PDB file of N, CA and C in Angstrom:
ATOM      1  N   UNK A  24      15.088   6.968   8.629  1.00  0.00           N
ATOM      2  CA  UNK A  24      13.871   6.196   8.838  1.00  0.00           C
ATOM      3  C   UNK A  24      12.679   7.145   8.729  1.00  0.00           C
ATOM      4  N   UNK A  25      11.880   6.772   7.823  1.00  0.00           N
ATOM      5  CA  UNK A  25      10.179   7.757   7.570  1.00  0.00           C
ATOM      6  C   UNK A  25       9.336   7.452   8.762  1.00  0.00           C
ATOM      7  N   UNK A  26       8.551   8.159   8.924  1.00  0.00           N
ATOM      8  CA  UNK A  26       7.683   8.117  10.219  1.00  0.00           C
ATOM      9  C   UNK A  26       6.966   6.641  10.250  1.00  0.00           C
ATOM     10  N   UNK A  27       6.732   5.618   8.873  1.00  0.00           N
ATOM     11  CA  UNK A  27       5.804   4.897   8.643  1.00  0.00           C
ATOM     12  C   UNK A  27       6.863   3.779   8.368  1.00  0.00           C
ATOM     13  N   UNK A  28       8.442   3.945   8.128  1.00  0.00           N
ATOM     14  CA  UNK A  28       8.583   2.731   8.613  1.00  0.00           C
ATOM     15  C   UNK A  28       9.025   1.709   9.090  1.00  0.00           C
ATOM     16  N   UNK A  29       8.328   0.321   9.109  1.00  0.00           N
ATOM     17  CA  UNK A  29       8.538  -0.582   9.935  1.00  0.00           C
ATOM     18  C   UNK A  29       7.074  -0.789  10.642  1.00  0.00           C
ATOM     19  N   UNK A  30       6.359   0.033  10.191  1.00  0.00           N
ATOM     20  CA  UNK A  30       4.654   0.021  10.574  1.00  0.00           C
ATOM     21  C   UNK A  30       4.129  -0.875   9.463  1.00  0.00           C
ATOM     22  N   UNK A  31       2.845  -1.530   9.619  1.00  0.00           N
ATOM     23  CA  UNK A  31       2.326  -2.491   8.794  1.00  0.00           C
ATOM     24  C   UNK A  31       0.861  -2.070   9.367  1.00  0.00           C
ATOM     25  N   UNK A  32       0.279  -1.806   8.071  1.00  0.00           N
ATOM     26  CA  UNK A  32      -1.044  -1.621   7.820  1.00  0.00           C
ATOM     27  C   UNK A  32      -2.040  -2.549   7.203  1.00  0.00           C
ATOM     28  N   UNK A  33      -3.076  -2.851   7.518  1.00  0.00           N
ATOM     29  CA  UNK A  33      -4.201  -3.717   6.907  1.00  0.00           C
ATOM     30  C   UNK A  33      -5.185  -2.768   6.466  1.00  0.00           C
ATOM     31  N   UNK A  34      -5.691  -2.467   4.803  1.00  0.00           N
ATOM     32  CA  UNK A  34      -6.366  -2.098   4.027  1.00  0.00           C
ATOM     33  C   UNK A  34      -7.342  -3.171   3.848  1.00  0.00           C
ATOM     34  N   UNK A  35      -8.730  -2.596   3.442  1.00  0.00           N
ATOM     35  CA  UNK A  35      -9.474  -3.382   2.895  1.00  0.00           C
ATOM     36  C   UNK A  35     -10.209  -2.293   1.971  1.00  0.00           C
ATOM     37  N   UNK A  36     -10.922  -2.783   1.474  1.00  0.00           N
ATOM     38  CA  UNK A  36     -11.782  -2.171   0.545  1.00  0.00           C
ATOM     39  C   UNK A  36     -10.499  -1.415  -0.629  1.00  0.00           C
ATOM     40  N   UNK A  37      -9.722  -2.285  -1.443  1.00  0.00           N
ATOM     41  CA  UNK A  37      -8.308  -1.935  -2.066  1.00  0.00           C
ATOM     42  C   UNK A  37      -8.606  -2.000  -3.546  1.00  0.00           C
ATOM     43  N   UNK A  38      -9.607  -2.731  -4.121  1.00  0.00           N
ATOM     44  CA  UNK A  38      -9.678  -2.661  -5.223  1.00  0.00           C
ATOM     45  C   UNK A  38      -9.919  -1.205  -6.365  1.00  0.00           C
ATOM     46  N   UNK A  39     -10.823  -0.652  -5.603  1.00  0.00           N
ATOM     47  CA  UNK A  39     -11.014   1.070  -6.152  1.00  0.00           C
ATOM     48  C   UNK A  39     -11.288   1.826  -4.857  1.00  0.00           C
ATOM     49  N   UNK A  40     -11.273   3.209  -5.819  1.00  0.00           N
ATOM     50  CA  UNK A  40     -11.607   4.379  -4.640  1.00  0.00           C
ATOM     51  C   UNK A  40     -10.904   4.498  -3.122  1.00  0.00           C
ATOM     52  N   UNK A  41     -11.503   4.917  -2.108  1.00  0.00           N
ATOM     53  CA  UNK A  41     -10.454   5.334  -0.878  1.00  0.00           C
ATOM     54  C   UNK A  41      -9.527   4.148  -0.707  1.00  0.00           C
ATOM     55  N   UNK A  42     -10.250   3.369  -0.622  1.00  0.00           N
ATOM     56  CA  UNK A  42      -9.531   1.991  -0.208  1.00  0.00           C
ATOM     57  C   UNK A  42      -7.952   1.965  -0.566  1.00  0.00           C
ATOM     58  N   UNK A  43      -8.010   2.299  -2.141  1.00  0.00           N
ATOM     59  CA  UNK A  43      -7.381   1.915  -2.741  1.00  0.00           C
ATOM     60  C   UNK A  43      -6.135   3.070  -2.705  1.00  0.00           C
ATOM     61  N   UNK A  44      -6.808   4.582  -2.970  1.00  0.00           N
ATOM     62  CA  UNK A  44      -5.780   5.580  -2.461  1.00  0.00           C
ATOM     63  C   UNK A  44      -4.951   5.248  -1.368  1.00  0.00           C
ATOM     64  N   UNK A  45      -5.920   5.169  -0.023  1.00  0.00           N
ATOM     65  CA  UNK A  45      -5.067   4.598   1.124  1.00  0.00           C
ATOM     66  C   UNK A  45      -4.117   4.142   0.755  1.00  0.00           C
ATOM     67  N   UNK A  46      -4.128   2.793   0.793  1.00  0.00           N
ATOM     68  CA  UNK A  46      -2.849   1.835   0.483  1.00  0.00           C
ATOM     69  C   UNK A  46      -1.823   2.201  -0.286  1.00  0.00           C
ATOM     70  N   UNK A  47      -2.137   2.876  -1.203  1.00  0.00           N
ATOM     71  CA  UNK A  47      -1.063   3.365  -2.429  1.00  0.00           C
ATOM     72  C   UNK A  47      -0.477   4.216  -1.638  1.00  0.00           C
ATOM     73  N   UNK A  48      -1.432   5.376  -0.761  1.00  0.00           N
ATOM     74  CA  UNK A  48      -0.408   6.490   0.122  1.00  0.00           C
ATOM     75  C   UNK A  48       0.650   5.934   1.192  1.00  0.00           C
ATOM     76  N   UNK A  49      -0.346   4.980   1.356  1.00  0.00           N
ATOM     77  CA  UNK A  49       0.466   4.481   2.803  1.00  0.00           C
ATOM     78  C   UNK A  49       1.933   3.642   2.195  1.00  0.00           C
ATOM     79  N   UNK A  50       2.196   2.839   1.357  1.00  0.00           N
ATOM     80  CA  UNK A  50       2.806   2.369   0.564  1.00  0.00           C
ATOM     81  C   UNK A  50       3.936   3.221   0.261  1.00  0.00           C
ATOM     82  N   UNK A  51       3.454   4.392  -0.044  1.00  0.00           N
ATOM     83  CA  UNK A  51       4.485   5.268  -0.903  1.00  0.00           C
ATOM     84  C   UNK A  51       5.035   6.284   0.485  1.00  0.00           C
ATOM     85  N   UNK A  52       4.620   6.128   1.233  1.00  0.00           N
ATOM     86  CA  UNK A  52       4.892   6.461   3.155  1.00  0.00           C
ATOM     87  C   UNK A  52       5.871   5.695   4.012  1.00  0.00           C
ATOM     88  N   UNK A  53       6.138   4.341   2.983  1.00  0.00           N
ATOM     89  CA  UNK A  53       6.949   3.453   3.819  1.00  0.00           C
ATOM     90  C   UNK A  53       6.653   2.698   4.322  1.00  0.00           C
ATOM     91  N   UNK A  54       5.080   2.340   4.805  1.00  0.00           N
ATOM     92  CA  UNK A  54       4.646   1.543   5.472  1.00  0.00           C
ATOM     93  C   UNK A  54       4.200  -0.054   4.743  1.00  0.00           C
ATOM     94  N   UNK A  55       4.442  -1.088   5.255  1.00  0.00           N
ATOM     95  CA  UNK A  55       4.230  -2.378   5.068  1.00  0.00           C
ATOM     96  C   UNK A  55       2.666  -2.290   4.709  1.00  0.00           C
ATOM     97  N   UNK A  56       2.048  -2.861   3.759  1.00  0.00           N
ATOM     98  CA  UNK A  56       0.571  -2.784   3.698  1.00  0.00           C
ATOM     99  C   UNK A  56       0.181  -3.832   3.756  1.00  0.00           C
ATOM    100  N   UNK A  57      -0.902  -4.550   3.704  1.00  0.00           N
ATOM    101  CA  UNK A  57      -1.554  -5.963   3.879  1.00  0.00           C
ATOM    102  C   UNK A  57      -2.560  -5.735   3.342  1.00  0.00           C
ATOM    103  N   UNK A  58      -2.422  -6.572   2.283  1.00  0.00           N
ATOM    104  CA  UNK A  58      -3.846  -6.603   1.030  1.00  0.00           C
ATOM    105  C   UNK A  58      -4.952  -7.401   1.235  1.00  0.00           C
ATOM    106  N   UNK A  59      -6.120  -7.358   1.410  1.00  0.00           N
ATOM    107  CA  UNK A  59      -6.872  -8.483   1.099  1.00  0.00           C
ATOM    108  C   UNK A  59      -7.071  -8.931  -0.541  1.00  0.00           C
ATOM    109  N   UNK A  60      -7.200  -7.836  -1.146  1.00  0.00           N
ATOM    110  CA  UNK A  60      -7.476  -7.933  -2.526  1.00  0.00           C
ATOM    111  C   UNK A  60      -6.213  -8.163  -3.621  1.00  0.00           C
ATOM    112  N   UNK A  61      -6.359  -9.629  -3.868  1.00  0.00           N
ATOM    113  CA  UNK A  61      -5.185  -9.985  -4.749  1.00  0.00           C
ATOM    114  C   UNK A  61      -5.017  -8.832  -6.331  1.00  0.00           C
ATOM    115  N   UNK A  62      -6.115  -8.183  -6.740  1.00  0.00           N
ATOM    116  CA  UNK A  62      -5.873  -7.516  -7.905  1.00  0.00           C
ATOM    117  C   UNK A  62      -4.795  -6.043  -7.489  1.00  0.00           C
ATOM    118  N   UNK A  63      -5.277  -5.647  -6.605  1.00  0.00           N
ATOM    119  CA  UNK A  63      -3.959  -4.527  -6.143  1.00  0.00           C
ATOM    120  C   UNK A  63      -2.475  -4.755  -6.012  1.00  0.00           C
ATOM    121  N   UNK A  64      -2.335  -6.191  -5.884  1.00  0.00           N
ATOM    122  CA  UNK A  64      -1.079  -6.877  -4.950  1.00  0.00           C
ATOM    123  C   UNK A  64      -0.432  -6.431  -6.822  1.00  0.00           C
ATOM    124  N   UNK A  65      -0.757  -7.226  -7.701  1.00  0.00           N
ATOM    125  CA  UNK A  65       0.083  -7.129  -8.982  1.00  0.00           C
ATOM    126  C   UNK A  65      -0.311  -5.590  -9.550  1.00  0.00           C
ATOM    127  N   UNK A  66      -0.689  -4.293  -9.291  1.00  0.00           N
ATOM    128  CA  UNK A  66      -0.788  -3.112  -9.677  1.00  0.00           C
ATOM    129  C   UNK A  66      -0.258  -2.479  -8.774  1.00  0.00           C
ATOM    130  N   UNK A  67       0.083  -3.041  -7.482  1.00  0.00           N
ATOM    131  CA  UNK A  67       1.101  -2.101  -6.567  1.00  0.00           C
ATOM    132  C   UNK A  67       2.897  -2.553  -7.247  1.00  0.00           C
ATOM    133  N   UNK A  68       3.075  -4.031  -7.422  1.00  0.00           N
ATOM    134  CA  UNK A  68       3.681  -4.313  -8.014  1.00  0.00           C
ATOM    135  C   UNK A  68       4.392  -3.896  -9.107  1.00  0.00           C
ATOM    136  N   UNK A  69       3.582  -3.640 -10.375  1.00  0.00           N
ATOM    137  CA  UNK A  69       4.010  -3.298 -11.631  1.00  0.00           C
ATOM    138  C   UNK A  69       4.186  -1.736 -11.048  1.00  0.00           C
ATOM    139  N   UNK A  70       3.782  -0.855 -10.291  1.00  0.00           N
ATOM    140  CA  UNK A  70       4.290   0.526 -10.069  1.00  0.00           C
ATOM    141  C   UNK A  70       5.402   0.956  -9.772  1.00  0.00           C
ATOM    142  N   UNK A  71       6.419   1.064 -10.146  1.00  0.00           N
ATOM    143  CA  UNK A  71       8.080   1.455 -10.123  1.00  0.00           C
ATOM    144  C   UNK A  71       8.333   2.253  -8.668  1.00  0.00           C
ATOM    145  N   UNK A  72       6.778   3.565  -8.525  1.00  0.00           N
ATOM    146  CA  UNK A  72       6.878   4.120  -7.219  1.00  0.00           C
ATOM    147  C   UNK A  72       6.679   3.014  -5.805  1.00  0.00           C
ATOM    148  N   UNK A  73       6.158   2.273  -6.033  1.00  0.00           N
ATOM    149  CA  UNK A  73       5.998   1.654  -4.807  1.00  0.00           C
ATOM    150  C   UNK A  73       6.391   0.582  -4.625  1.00  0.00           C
ATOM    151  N   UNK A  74       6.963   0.474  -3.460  1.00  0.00           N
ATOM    152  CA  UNK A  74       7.520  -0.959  -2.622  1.00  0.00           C
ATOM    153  C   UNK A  74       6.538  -2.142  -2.650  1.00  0.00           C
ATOM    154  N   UNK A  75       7.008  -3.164  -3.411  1.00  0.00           N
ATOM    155  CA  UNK A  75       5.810  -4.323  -3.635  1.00  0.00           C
ATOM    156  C   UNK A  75       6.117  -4.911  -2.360  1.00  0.00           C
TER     157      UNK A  75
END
């Protein structure tokens, strides 16, 4: 088990820049993320590294 999961995070500001790093890190950390921004949801998706 990774330190992150089973943790669930709420991002905002996801479309570009920190926002968007965040989530991708946190994502690739294990952690559950919560999108507001539907355009990330299908680019976290199509990424092979990360857990949609």
């Amino acid at each position: 088990m990774t330190r992150l999961e089973g943790k669930i995070a709420l991002v905002t500001g996801t479309p570009q820049g920190i926002g968007r790093g965040i989530a991708v890190a946190l994502s690739r950390a294990s952690a559950d993320v919560a999108l507001p921004a539907q355009a990330l949801v299908a680019e976290v998706v199509a990424d092979p590294g990360l857990r949609p």
